[in-house]
Short mmCIF file of N, CA, C and O in Angstrom, two decimals:
data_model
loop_
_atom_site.label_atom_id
_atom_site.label_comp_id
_atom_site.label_asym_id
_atom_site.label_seq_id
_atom_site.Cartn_x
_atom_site.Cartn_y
_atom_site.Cartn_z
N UNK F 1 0.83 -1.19 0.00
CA UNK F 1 0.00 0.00 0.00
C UNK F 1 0.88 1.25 0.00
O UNK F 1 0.61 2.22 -0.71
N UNK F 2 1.98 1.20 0.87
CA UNK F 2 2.94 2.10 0.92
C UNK F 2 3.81 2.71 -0.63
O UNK F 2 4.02 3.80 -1.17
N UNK F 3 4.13 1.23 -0.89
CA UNK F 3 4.37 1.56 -1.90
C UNK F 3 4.04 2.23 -3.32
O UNK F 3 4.73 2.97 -4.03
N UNK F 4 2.49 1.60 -3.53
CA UNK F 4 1.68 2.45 -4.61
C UNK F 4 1.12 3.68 -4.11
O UNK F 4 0.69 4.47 -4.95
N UNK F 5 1.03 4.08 -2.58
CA UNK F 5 0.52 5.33 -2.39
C UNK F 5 1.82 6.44 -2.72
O UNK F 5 1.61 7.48 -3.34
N UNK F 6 3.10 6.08 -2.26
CA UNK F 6 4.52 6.65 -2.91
C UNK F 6 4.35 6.82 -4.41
O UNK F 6 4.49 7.96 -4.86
N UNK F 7 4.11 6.00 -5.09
CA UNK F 7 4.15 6.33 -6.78
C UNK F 7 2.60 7.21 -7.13
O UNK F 7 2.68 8.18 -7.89
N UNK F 8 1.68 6.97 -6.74
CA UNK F 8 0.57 7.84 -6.49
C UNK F 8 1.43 9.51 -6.44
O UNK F 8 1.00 10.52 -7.00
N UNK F 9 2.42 9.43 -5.81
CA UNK F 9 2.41 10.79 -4.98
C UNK F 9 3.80 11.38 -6.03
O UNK F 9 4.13 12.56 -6.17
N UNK F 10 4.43 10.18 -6.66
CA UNK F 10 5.92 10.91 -7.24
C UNK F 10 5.31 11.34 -8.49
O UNK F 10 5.71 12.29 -9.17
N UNK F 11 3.95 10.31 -8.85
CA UNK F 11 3.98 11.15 -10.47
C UNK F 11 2.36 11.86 -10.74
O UNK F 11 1.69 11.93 -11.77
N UNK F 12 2.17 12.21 -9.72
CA UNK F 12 1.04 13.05 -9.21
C UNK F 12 -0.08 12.38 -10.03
O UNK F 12 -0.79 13.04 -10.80
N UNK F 13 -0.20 11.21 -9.87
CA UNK F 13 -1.13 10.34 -10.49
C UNK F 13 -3.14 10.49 -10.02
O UNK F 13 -4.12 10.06 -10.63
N UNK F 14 -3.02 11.38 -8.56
CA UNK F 14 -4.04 11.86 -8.33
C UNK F 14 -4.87 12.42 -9.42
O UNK F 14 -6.01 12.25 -9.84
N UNK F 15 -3.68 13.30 -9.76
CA UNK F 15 -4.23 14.64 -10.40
C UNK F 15 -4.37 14.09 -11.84
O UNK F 15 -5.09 14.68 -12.64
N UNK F 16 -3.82 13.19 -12.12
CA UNK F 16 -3.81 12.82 -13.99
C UNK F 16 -4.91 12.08 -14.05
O UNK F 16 -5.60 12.10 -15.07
N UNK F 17 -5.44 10.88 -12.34
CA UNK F 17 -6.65 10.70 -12.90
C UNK F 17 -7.68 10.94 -12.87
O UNK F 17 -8.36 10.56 -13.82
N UNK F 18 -8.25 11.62 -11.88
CA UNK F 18 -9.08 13.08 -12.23
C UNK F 18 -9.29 13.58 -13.40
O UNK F 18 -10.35 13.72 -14.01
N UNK F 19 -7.72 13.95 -13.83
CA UNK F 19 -8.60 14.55 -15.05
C UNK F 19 -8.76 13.75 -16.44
O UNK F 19 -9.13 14.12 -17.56
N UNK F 20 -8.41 12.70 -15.99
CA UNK F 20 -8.57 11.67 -17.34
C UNK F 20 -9.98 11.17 -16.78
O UNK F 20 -10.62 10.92 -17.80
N UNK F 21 -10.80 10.89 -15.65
CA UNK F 21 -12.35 11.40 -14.86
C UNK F 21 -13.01 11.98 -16.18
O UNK F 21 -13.67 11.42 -17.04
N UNK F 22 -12.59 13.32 -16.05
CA UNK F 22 -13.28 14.35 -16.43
C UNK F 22 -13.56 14.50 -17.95
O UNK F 22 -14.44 15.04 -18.61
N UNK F 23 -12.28 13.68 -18.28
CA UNK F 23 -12.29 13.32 -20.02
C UNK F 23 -13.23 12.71 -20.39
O UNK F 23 -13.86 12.84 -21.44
N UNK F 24 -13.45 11.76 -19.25
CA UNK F 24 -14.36 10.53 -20.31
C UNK F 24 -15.57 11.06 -19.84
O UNK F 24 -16.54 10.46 -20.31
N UNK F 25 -15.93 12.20 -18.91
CA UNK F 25 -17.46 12.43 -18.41
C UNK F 25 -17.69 13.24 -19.63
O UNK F 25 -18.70 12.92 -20.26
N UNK F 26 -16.79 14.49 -20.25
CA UNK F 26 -17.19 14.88 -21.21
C UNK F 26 -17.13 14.04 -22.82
O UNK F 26 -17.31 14.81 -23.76
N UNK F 27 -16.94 12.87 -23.13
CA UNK F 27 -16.83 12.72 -23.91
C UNK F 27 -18.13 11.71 -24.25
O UNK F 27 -18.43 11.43 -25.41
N UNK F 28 -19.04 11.08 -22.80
CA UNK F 28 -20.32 10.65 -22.87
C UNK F 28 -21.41 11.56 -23.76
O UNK F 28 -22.43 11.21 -24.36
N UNK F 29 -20.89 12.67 -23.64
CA UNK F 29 -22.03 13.51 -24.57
C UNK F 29 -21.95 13.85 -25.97
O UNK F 29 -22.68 14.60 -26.61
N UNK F 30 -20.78 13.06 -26.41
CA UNK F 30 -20.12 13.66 -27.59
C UNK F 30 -20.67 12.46 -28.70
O UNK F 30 -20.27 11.33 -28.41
N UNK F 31 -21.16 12.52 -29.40
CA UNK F 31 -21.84 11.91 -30.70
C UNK F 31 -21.33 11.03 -31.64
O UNK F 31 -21.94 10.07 -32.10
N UNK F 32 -20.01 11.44 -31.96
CA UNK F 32 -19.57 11.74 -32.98
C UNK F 32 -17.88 10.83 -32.71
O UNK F 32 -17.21 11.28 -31.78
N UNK F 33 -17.40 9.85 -33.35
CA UNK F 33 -16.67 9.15 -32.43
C UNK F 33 -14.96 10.09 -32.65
O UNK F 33 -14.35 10.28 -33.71
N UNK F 34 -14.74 10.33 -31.86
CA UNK F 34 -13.28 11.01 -31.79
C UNK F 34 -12.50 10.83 -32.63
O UNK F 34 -12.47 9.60 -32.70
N UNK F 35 -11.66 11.29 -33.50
CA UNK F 35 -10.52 11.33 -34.88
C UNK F 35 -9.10 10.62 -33.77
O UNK F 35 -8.55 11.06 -32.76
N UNK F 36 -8.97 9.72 -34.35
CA UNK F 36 -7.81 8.55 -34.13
C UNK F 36 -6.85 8.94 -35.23
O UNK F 36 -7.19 9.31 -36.35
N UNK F 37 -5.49 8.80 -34.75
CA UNK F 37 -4.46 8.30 -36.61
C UNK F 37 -4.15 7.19 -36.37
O UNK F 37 -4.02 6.48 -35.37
N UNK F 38 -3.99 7.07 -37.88
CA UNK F 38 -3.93 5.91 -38.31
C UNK F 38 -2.22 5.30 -38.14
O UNK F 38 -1.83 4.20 -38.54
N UNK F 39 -1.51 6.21 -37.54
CA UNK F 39 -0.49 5.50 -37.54
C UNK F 39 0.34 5.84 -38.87
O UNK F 39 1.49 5.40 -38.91
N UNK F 40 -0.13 6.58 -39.93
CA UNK F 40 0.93 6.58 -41.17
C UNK F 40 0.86 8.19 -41.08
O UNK F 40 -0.30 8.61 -41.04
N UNK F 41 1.66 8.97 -41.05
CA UNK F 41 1.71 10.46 -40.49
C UNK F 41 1.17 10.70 -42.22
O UNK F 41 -0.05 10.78 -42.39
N UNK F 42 1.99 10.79 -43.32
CA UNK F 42 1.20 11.64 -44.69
C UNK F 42 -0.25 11.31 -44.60
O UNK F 42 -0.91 12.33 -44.81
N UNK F 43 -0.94 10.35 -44.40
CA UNK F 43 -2.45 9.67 -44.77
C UNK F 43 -2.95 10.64 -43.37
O UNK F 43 -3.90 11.28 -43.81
N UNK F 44 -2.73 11.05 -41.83
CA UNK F 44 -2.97 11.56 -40.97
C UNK F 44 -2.79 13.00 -41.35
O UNK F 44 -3.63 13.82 -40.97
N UNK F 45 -1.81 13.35 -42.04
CA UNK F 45 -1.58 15.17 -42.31
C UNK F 45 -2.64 15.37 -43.09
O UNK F 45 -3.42 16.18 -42.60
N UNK F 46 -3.01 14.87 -44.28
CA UNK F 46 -3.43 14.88 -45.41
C UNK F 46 -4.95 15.24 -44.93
O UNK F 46 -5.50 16.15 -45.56
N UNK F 47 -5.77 14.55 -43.77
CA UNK F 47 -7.43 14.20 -43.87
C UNK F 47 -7.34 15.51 -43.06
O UNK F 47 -8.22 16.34 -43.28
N UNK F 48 -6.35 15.81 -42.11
CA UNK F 48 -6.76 17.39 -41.62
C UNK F 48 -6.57 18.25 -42.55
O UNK F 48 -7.40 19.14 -42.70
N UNK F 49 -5.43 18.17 -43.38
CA UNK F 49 -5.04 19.51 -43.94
C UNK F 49 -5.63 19.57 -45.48
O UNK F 49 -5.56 20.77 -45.75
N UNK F 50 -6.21 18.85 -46.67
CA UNK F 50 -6.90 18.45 -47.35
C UNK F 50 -8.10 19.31 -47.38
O UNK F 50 -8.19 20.26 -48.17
N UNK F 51 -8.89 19.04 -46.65
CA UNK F 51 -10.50 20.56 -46.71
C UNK F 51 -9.64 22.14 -46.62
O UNK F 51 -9.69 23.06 -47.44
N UNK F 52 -8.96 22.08 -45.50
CA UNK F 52 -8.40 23.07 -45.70
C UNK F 52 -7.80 23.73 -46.96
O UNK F 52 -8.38 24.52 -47.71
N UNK F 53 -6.86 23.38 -47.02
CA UNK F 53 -6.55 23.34 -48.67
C UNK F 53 -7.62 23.63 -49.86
O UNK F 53 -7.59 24.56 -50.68
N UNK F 54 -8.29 22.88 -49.77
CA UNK F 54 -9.57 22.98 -50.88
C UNK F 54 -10.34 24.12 -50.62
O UNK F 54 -10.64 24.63 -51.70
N UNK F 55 -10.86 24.84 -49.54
CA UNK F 55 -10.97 26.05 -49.57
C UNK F 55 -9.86 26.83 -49.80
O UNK F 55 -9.79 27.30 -50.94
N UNK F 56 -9.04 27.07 -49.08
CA UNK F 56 -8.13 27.87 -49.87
C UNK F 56 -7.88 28.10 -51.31
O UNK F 56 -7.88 29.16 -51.94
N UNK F 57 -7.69 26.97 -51.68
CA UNK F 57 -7.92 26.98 -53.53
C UNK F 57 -9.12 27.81 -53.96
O UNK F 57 -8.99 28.83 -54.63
N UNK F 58 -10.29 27.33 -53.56
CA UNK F 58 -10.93 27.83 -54.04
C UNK F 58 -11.28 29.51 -53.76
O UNK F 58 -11.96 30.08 -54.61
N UNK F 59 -10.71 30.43 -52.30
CA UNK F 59 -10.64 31.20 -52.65
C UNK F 59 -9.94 32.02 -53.57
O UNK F 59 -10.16 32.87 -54.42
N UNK F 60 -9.09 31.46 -53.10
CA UNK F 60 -7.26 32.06 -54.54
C UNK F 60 -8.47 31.84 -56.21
O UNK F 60 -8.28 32.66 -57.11
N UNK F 61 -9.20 31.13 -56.35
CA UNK F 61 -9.78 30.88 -57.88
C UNK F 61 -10.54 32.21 -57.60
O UNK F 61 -10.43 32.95 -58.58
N UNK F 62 -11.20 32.70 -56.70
CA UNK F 62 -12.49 33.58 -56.46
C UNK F 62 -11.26 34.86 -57.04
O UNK F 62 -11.33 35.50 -58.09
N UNK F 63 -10.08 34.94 -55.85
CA UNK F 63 -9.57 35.86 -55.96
C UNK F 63 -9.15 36.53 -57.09
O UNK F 63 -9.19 37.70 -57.45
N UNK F 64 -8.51 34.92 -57.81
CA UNK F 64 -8.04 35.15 -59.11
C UNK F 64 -9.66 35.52 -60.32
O UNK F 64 -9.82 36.52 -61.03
N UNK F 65 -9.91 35.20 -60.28
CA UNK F 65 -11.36 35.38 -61.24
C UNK F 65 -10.84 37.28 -61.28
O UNK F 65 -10.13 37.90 -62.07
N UNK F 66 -11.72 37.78 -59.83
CA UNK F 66 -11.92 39.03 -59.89
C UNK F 66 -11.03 40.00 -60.03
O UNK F 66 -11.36 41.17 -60.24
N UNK F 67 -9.43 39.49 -59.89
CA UNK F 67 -8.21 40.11 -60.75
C UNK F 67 -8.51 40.06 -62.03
O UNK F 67 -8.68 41.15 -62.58
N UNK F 68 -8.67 38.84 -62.82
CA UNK F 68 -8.33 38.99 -64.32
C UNK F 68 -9.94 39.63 -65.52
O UNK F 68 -10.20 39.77 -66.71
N UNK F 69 -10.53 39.79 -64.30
CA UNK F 69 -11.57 40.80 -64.66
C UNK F 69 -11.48 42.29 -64.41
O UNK F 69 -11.84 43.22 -65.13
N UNK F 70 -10.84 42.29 -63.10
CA UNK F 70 -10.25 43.75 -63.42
C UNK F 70 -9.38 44.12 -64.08
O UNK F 70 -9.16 45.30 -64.33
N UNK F 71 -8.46 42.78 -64.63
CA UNK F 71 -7.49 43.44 -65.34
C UNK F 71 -8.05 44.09 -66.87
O UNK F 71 -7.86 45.14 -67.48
N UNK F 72 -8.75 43.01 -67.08
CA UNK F 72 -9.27 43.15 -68.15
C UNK F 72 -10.44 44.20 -68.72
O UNK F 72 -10.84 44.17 -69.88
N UNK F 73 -10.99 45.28 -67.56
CA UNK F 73 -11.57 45.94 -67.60
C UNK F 73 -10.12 47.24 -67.91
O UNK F 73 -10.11 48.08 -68.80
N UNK F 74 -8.91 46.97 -66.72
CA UNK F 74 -8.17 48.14 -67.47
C UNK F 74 -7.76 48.25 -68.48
O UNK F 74 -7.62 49.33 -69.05
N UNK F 75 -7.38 46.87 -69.05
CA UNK F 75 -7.18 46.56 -70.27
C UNK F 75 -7.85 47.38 -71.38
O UNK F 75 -7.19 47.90 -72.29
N UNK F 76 -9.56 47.51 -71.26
CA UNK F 76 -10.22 48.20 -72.00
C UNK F 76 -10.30 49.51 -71.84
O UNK F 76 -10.96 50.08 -72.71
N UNK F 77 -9.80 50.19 -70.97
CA UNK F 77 -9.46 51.65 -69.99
C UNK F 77 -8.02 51.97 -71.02
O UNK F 77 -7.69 53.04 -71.54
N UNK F 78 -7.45 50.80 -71.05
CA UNK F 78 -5.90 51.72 -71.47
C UNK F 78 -5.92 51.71 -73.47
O UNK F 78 -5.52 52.59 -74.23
N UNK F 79 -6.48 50.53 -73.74
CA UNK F 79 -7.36 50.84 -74.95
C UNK F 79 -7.74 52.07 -75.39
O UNK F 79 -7.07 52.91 -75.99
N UNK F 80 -9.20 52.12 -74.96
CA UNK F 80 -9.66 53.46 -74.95
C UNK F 80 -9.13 54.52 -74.83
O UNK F 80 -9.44 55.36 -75.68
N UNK F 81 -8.05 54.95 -73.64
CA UNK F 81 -7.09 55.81 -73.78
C UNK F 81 -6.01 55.97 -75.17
O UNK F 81 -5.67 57.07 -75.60
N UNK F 82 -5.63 54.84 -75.67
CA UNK F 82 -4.40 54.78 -76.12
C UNK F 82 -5.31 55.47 -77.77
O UNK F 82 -4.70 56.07 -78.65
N UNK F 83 -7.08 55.14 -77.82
CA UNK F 83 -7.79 55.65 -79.35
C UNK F 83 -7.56 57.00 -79.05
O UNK F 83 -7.09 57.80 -79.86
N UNK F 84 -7.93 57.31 -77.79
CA UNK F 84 -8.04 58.78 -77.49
C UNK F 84 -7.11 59.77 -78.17
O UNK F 84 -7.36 60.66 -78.98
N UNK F 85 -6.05 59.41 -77.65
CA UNK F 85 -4.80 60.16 -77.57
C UNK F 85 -4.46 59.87 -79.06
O UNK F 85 -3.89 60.84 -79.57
N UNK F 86 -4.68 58.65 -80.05
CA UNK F 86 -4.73 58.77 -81.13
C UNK F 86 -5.20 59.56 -81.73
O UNK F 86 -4.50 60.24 -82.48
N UNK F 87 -6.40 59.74 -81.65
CA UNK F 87 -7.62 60.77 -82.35
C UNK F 87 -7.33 62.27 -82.19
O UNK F 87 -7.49 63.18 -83.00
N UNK F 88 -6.70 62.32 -80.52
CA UNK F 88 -6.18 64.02 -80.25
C UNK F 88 -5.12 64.39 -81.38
O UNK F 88 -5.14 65.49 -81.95
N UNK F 89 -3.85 62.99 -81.75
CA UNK F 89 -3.19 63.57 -82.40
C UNK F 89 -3.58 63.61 -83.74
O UNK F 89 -2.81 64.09 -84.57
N UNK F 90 -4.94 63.05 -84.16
CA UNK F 90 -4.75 63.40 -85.50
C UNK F 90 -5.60 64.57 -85.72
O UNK F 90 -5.69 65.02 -86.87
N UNK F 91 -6.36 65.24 -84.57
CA UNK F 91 -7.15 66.43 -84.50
C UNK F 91 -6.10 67.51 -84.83
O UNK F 91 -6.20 68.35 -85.73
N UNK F 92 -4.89 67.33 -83.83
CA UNK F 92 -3.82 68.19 -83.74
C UNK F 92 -3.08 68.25 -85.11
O UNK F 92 -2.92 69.42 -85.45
N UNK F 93 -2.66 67.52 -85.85
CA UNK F 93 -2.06 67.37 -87.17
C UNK F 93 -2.78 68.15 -88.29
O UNK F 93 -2.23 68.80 -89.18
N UNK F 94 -4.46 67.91 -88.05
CA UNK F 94 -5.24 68.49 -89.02
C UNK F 94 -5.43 69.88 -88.86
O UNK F 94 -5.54 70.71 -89.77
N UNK F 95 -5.46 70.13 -87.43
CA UNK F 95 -5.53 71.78 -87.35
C UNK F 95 -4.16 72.27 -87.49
O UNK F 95 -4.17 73.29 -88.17
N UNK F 96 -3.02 71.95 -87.13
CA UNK F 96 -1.57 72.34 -87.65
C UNK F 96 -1.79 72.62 -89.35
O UNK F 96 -1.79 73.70 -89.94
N UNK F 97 -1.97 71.27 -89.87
CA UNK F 97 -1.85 71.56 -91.59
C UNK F 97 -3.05 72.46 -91.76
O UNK F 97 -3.37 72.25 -92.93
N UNK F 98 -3.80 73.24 -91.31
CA UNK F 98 -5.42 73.92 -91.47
C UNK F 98 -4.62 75.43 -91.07
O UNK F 98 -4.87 76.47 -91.70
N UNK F 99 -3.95 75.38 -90.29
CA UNK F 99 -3.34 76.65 -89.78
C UNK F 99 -1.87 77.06 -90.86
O UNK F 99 -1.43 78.18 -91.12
N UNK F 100 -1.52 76.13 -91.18
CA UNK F 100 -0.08 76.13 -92.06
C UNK F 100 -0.38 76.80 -93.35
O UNK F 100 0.49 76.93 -94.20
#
């Protein structure tokens, strides 16, 4: 008795089982059976980090979408500018030779 109440006391085994108690009282309510690995760490990284991932992708696609639509809207901005400034210079050329 002496003896296991000594190891009780060196590795504060009170207190670890208590709260290993308290583990399994909360885990009576829990539904849903607890995520285990499997023992092979890539196949274990993979099932957490996997959804993750896949949203991410798919925002970066969202993100990317609404870049190459804006680009493409300046695209039509620098267009339009570049007729502009065409057209000024050939306004300018015609009133030069009109004035000459």
């Amino acid at each position: 008795q002496e003896e296991i109440q000594e190891v009780k006391d060196e590795g504060n085994l009170e207190m670890l089982f208590n709260s290993l108690d308290k583990i399994v009282e909360e885990a009576k309510n829990q539904e849903e059976p607890a995520w285990r690995p499997r023992g092979i760490p890539e196949e274990d990284v993979r099932s957490a980090m996997v959804p993750y991932l896949l949203k991410h992708r798919s925002h970066l696609r969202k993100v990317l979408k609404e870049k190459e639509e804006e680009n493409g809207k300046v695209a039509e901005s620098v267009l339009a500018g570049r007729d502009r400034i065409a057209e000024l210079q050939r306004l300018i050329q015609a009133r030069k030779h009109a004035w000459q």
